[in-house]
Amino acid sequence: MYHPPDIGGTDDYLDEYIELHNITATNVPLHCTFTNEIGYGLAAVTNTWHLRNAVDYDFPTNVTVAGCRTAARHLI
């Protein structure tokens, strides 16, 4: 997570972002891909990755980090 310096004593939270780096050669979906398993169904695509504790963030649906790439997401 990147937290920029404060501007004039004001918290610059609008420019914070999370950066994920996929070090593998394959794509990594940040949502559930097991839509054919019993009990999941099509609603599984809304079951996304999330971060908690120091940051409270839910990744949007249908986000995939391509192989050997970086994905950055603003927190606001």
CSV table of N, CA and C in Angstrom, one decimal:
chain,number,residue,atom,x,y,z
A,1,MET,N,0.8,-1.2,0.0
A,1,MET,CA,0.0,0.0,0.0
A,1,MET,C,0.9,1.2,0.0
A,2,TYR,N,0.5,2.2,-0.8
A,2,TYR,CA,1.2,3.5,-0.8
A,2,TYR,C,0.4,4.5,-0.1
A,3,HIS,N,0.9,5.2,0.9
A,3,HIS,CA,0.3,6.3,1.5
A,3,HIS,C,1.2,7.5,1.3
A,4,PRO,N,0.7,8.5,0.4
A,4,PRO,CA,1.5,9.7,0.1
A,4,PRO,C,1.7,10.6,1.3
A,5,PRO,N,2.7,11.4,1.3
A,5,PRO,CA,2.9,12.4,2.4
A,5,PRO,C,1.7,13.3,2.6
A,6,ASP,N,1.5,13.7,3.8
A,6,ASP,CA,0.4,14.7,4.0
A,6,ASP,C,0.7,16.0,3.3
A,7,ILE,N,-0.4,16.7,3.0
A,7,ILE,CA,-0.2,18.0,2.3
A,7,ILE,C,-0.6,19.1,3.2
A,8,GLY,N,0.3,19.9,3.7
A,8,GLY,CA,0.0,21.0,4.6
A,8,GLY,C,-0.6,20.5,5.9
A,9,GLY,N,-0.3,19.3,6.4
A,9,GLY,CA,-0.8,18.8,7.6
A,9,GLY,C,-2.1,18.0,7.4
A,10,THR,N,-2.6,18.0,6.2
A,10,THR,CA,-3.9,17.2,5.8
A,10,THR,C,-3.6,15.9,5.3
A,11,ASP,N,-4.2,14.9,5.7
A,11,ASP,CA,-4.1,13.5,5.3
A,11,ASP,C,-4.4,13.4,3.8
A,12,ASP,N,-3.5,13.0,2.9
A,12,ASP,CA,-3.7,12.9,1.5
A,12,ASP,C,-4.2,11.4,1.2
A,13,TYR,N,-5.4,11.1,1.7
A,13,TYR,CA,-5.9,9.7,1.5
A,13,TYR,C,-6.4,9.5,0.1
A,14,LEU,N,-6.7,10.6,-0.6
A,14,LEU,CA,-7.3,10.4,-2.0
A,14,LEU,C,-6.3,9.8,-3.0
A,15,ASP,N,-5.0,9.9,-2.6
A,15,ASP,CA,-3.9,9.3,-3.5
A,15,ASP,C,-3.4,8.0,-3.0
A,16,GLU,N,-4.0,7.4,-2.0
A,16,GLU,CA,-3.5,6.1,-1.6
A,16,GLU,C,-3.9,5.0,-2.6
A,17,TYR,N,-3.1,4.0,-2.7
A,17,TYR,CA,-3.4,2.9,-3.6
A,17,TYR,C,-2.7,1.6,-3.1
A,18,ILE,N,-3.3,0.5,-3.5
A,18,ILE,CA,-2.8,-0.9,-3.3
A,18,ILE,C,-2.2,-1.3,-4.6
A,19,GLU,N,-1.0,-2.0,-4.5
A,19,GLU,CA,-0.4,-2.6,-5.7
A,19,GLU,C,-0.1,-4.0,-5.4
A,20,LEU,N,-0.7,-4.9,-6.3
A,20,LEU,CA,-0.4,-6.3,-6.3
A,20,LEU,C,0.4,-6.7,-7.5
A,21,HIS,N,1.4,-7.6,-7.3
A,21,HIS,CA,2.3,-8.0,-8.4
A,21,HIS,C,2.1,-9.5,-8.5
A,22,ASN,N,1.7,-9.9,-9.7
A,22,ASN,CA,1.6,-11.4,-10.0
A,22,ASN,C,2.9,-11.9,-10.5
A,23,ILE,N,3.7,-12.6,-9.7
A,23,ILE,CA,5.0,-13.1,-10.2
A,23,ILE,C,4.9,-14.4,-11.0
A,24,THR,N,3.7,-14.9,-11.1
A,24,THR,CA,3.6,-16.2,-11.9
A,24,THR,C,3.3,-15.8,-13.4
A,25,ALA,N,3.4,-16.8,-14.2
A,25,ALA,CA,3.2,-16.6,-15.7
A,25,ALA,C,1.7,-16.7,-16.0
A,26,THR,N,0.9,-17.2,-15.1
A,26,THR,CA,-0.5,-17.4,-15.4
A,26,THR,C,-1.4,-16.2,-14.8
A,27,ASN,N,-2.5,-16.0,-15.4
A,27,ASN,CA,-3.5,-15.0,-14.8
A,27,ASN,C,-4.0,-15.4,-13.5
A,28,VAL,N,-4.2,-14.5,-12.6
A,28,VAL,CA,-4.8,-14.8,-11.3
A,28,VAL,C,-6.1,-14.0,-11.2
A,29,PRO,N,-7.3,-14.7,-11.2
A,29,PRO,CA,-8.5,-13.9,-11.0
A,29,PRO,C,-8.7,-13.6,-9.5
A,30,LEU,N,-9.2,-12.3,-9.3
A,30,LEU,CA,-9.4,-11.9,-7.9
A,30,LEU,C,-10.8,-12.1,-7.5
A,31,HIS,N,-11.4,-13.1,-8.0
A,31,HIS,CA,-12.8,-13.5,-7.7
A,31,HIS,C,-12.9,-15.0,-7.8
A,32,CYS,N,-14.0,-15.6,-7.3
A,32,CYS,CA,-14.2,-17.0,-7.3
A,32,CYS,C,-14.5,-17.5,-8.8
A,33,THR,N,-13.8,-18.5,-9.2
A,33,THR,CA,-14.0,-19.0,-10.5
A,33,THR,C,-14.8,-20.4,-10.5
A,34,PHE,N,-15.2,-20.8,-9.4
A,34,PHE,CA,-15.8,-22.1,-9.2
A,34,PHE,C,-17.3,-22.0,-9.4
A,35,THR,N,-17.8,-21.5,-10.5
A,35,THR,CA,-19.2,-21.3,-10.6
A,35,THR,C,-20.0,-22.5,-10.9
A,36,ASN,N,-19.3,-23.6,-11.2
A,36,ASN,CA,-20.0,-24.9,-11.5
A,36,ASN,C,-20.2,-25.8,-10.3
A,37,GLU,N,-19.5,-25.4,-9.2
A,37,GLU,CA,-19.6,-26.3,-8.0
A,37,GLU,C,-21.0,-26.1,-7.3
A,38,ILE,N,-21.5,-27.2,-6.7
A,38,ILE,CA,-22.7,-27.1,-6.0
A,38,ILE,C,-22.6,-26.1,-4.9
A,39,GLY,N,-23.6,-25.3,-4.8
A,39,GLY,CA,-23.7,-24.3,-3.7
A,39,GLY,C,-23.1,-22.9,-4.1
A,40,TYR,N,-22.4,-22.9,-5.2
A,40,TYR,CA,-21.8,-21.6,-5.7
A,40,TYR,C,-22.7,-20.9,-6.7
A,41,GLY,N,-22.9,-21.5,-7.8
A,41,GLY,CA,-23.7,-21.0,-8.9
A,41,GLY,C,-23.0,-19.7,-9.5
A,42,LEU,N,-23.8,-18.9,-10.2
A,42,LEU,CA,-23.3,-17.7,-10.8
A,42,LEU,C,-23.0,-16.6,-9.9
A,43,ALA,N,-23.5,-16.7,-8.7
A,43,ALA,CA,-23.3,-15.7,-7.7
A,43,ALA,C,-21.8,-15.7,-7.2
A,44,ALA,N,-21.1,-16.7,-7.5
A,44,ALA,CA,-19.7,-16.9,-7.0
A,44,ALA,C,-18.8,-15.8,-7.6
A,45,VAL,N,-19.2,-15.2,-8.8
A,45,VAL,CA,-18.3,-14.2,-9.3
A,45,VAL,C,-18.3,-12.9,-8.5
A,46,THR,N,-19.3,-12.8,-7.6
A,46,THR,CA,-19.3,-11.6,-6.7
A,46,THR,C,-18.5,-11.9,-5.4
A,47,ASN,N,-18.0,-13.1,-5.3
A,47,ASN,CA,-17.1,-13.5,-4.1
A,47,ASN,C,-15.7,-13.1,-4.5
A,48,THR,N,-15.3,-11.8,-4.2
A,48,THR,CA,-14.0,-11.3,-4.6
A,48,THR,C,-13.0,-11.3,-3.5
A,49,TRP,N,-11.8,-11.1,-3.8
A,49,TRP,CA,-10.7,-10.9,-2.8
A,49,TRP,C,-11.0,-9.6,-2.0
A,50,HIS,N,-10.5,-9.6,-0.8
A,50,HIS,CA,-10.7,-8.4,0.0
A,50,HIS,C,-9.5,-8.3,1.0
A,51,LEU,N,-9.2,-7.1,1.4
A,51,LEU,CA,-8.2,-6.9,2.4
A,51,LEU,C,-8.9,-6.3,3.7
A,52,ARG,N,-8.4,-6.7,4.8
A,52,ARG,CA,-8.9,-6.3,6.1
A,52,ARG,C,-7.8,-5.9,7.1
A,53,ASN,N,-8.2,-5.2,8.1
A,53,ASN,CA,-7.3,-4.8,9.2
A,53,ASN,C,-6.7,-3.4,8.9
A,54,ALA,N,-5.5,-3.4,8.5
A,54,ALA,CA,-4.8,-2.1,8.2
A,54,ALA,C,-5.5,-1.3,7.1
A,55,VAL,N,-6.1,-2.1,6.1
A,55,VAL,CA,-6.9,-1.5,5.0
A,55,VAL,C,-8.2,-2.3,4.9
A,56,ASP,N,-9.2,-1.6,4.6
A,56,ASP,CA,-10.5,-2.2,4.4
A,56,ASP,C,-10.9,-2.0,2.9
A,57,TYR,N,-10.7,-3.0,2.1
A,57,TYR,CA,-11.0,-2.9,0.7
A,57,TYR,C,-11.5,-4.2,0.1
A,58,ASP,N,-12.5,-4.1,-0.8
A,58,ASP,CA,-13.0,-5.2,-1.6
A,58,ASP,C,-12.7,-4.9,-3.0
A,59,PHE,N,-12.0,-5.9,-3.6
A,59,PHE,CA,-11.7,-5.7,-5.1
A,59,PHE,C,-13.0,-5.9,-5.9
A,60,PRO,N,-13.1,-5.1,-7.0
A,60,PRO,CA,-14.3,-5.2,-7.8
A,60,PRO,C,-14.5,-6.6,-8.4
A,61,THR,N,-15.6,-6.9,-8.9
A,61,THR,CA,-15.9,-8.2,-9.6
A,61,THR,C,-15.2,-8.2,-10.9
A,62,ASN,N,-14.9,-9.4,-11.4
A,62,ASN,CA,-14.3,-9.7,-12.7
A,62,ASN,C,-12.9,-9.0,-12.9
A,63,VAL,N,-12.1,-8.9,-11.9
A,63,VAL,CA,-10.7,-8.4,-12.0
A,63,VAL,C,-9.8,-9.5,-12.0
A,64,THR,N,-8.9,-9.5,-12.9
A,64,THR,CA,-7.8,-10.5,-13.1
A,64,THR,C,-6.5,-9.8,-13.2
A,65,VAL,N,-5.5,-10.3,-12.5
A,65,VAL,CA,-4.1,-9.8,-12.6
A,65,VAL,C,-3.4,-10.7,-13.6
A,66,ALA,N,-3.0,-10.1,-14.7
A,66,ALA,CA,-2.3,-10.9,-15.8
A,66,ALA,C,-1.0,-11.4,-15.3
A,67,GLY,N,-0.5,-12.5,-15.9
A,67,GLY,CA,0.8,-13.1,-15.5
A,67,GLY,C,1.9,-12.1,-15.6
A,68,CYS,N,2.8,-12.1,-14.7
A,68,CYS,CA,4.0,-11.2,-14.6
A,68,CYS,C,3.6,-9.7,-14.8
A,69,ARG,N,2.5,-9.3,-14.2
A,69,ARG,CA,2.1,-7.9,-14.3
A,69,ARG,C,1.7,-7.4,-12.9
A,70,THR,N,1.5,-6.1,-12.8
A,70,THR,CA,1.2,-5.4,-11.6
A,70,THR,C,-0.2,-4.8,-11.7
A,71,ALA,N,-1.0,-4.9,-10.7
A,71,ALA,CA,-2.3,-4.2,-10.7
A,71,ALA,C,-2.3,-3.2,-9.6
A,72,ALA,N,-2.7,-2.0,-9.9
A,72,ALA,CA,-2.8,-1.0,-8.8
A,72,ALA,C,-4.3,-0.5,-8.7
A,73,ARG,N,-4.7,-0.4,-7.6
A,73,ARG,CA,-6.1,0.1,-7.3
A,73,ARG,C,-6.2,1.2,-6.3
A,74,HIS,N,-6.8,2.3,-6.7
A,74,HIS,CA,-7.0,3.4,-5.7
A,74,HIS,C,-8.0,2.9,-4.7
A,75,LEU,N,-7.8,3.4,-3.5
A,75,LEU,CA,-8.7,2.9,-2.4
A,75,LEU,C,-10.0,3.7,-2.3
A,76,ILE,N,-10.1,4.8,-3.0
A,76,ILE,CA,-11.3,5.6,-3.0
A,76,ILE,C,-12.0,5.5,-4.4
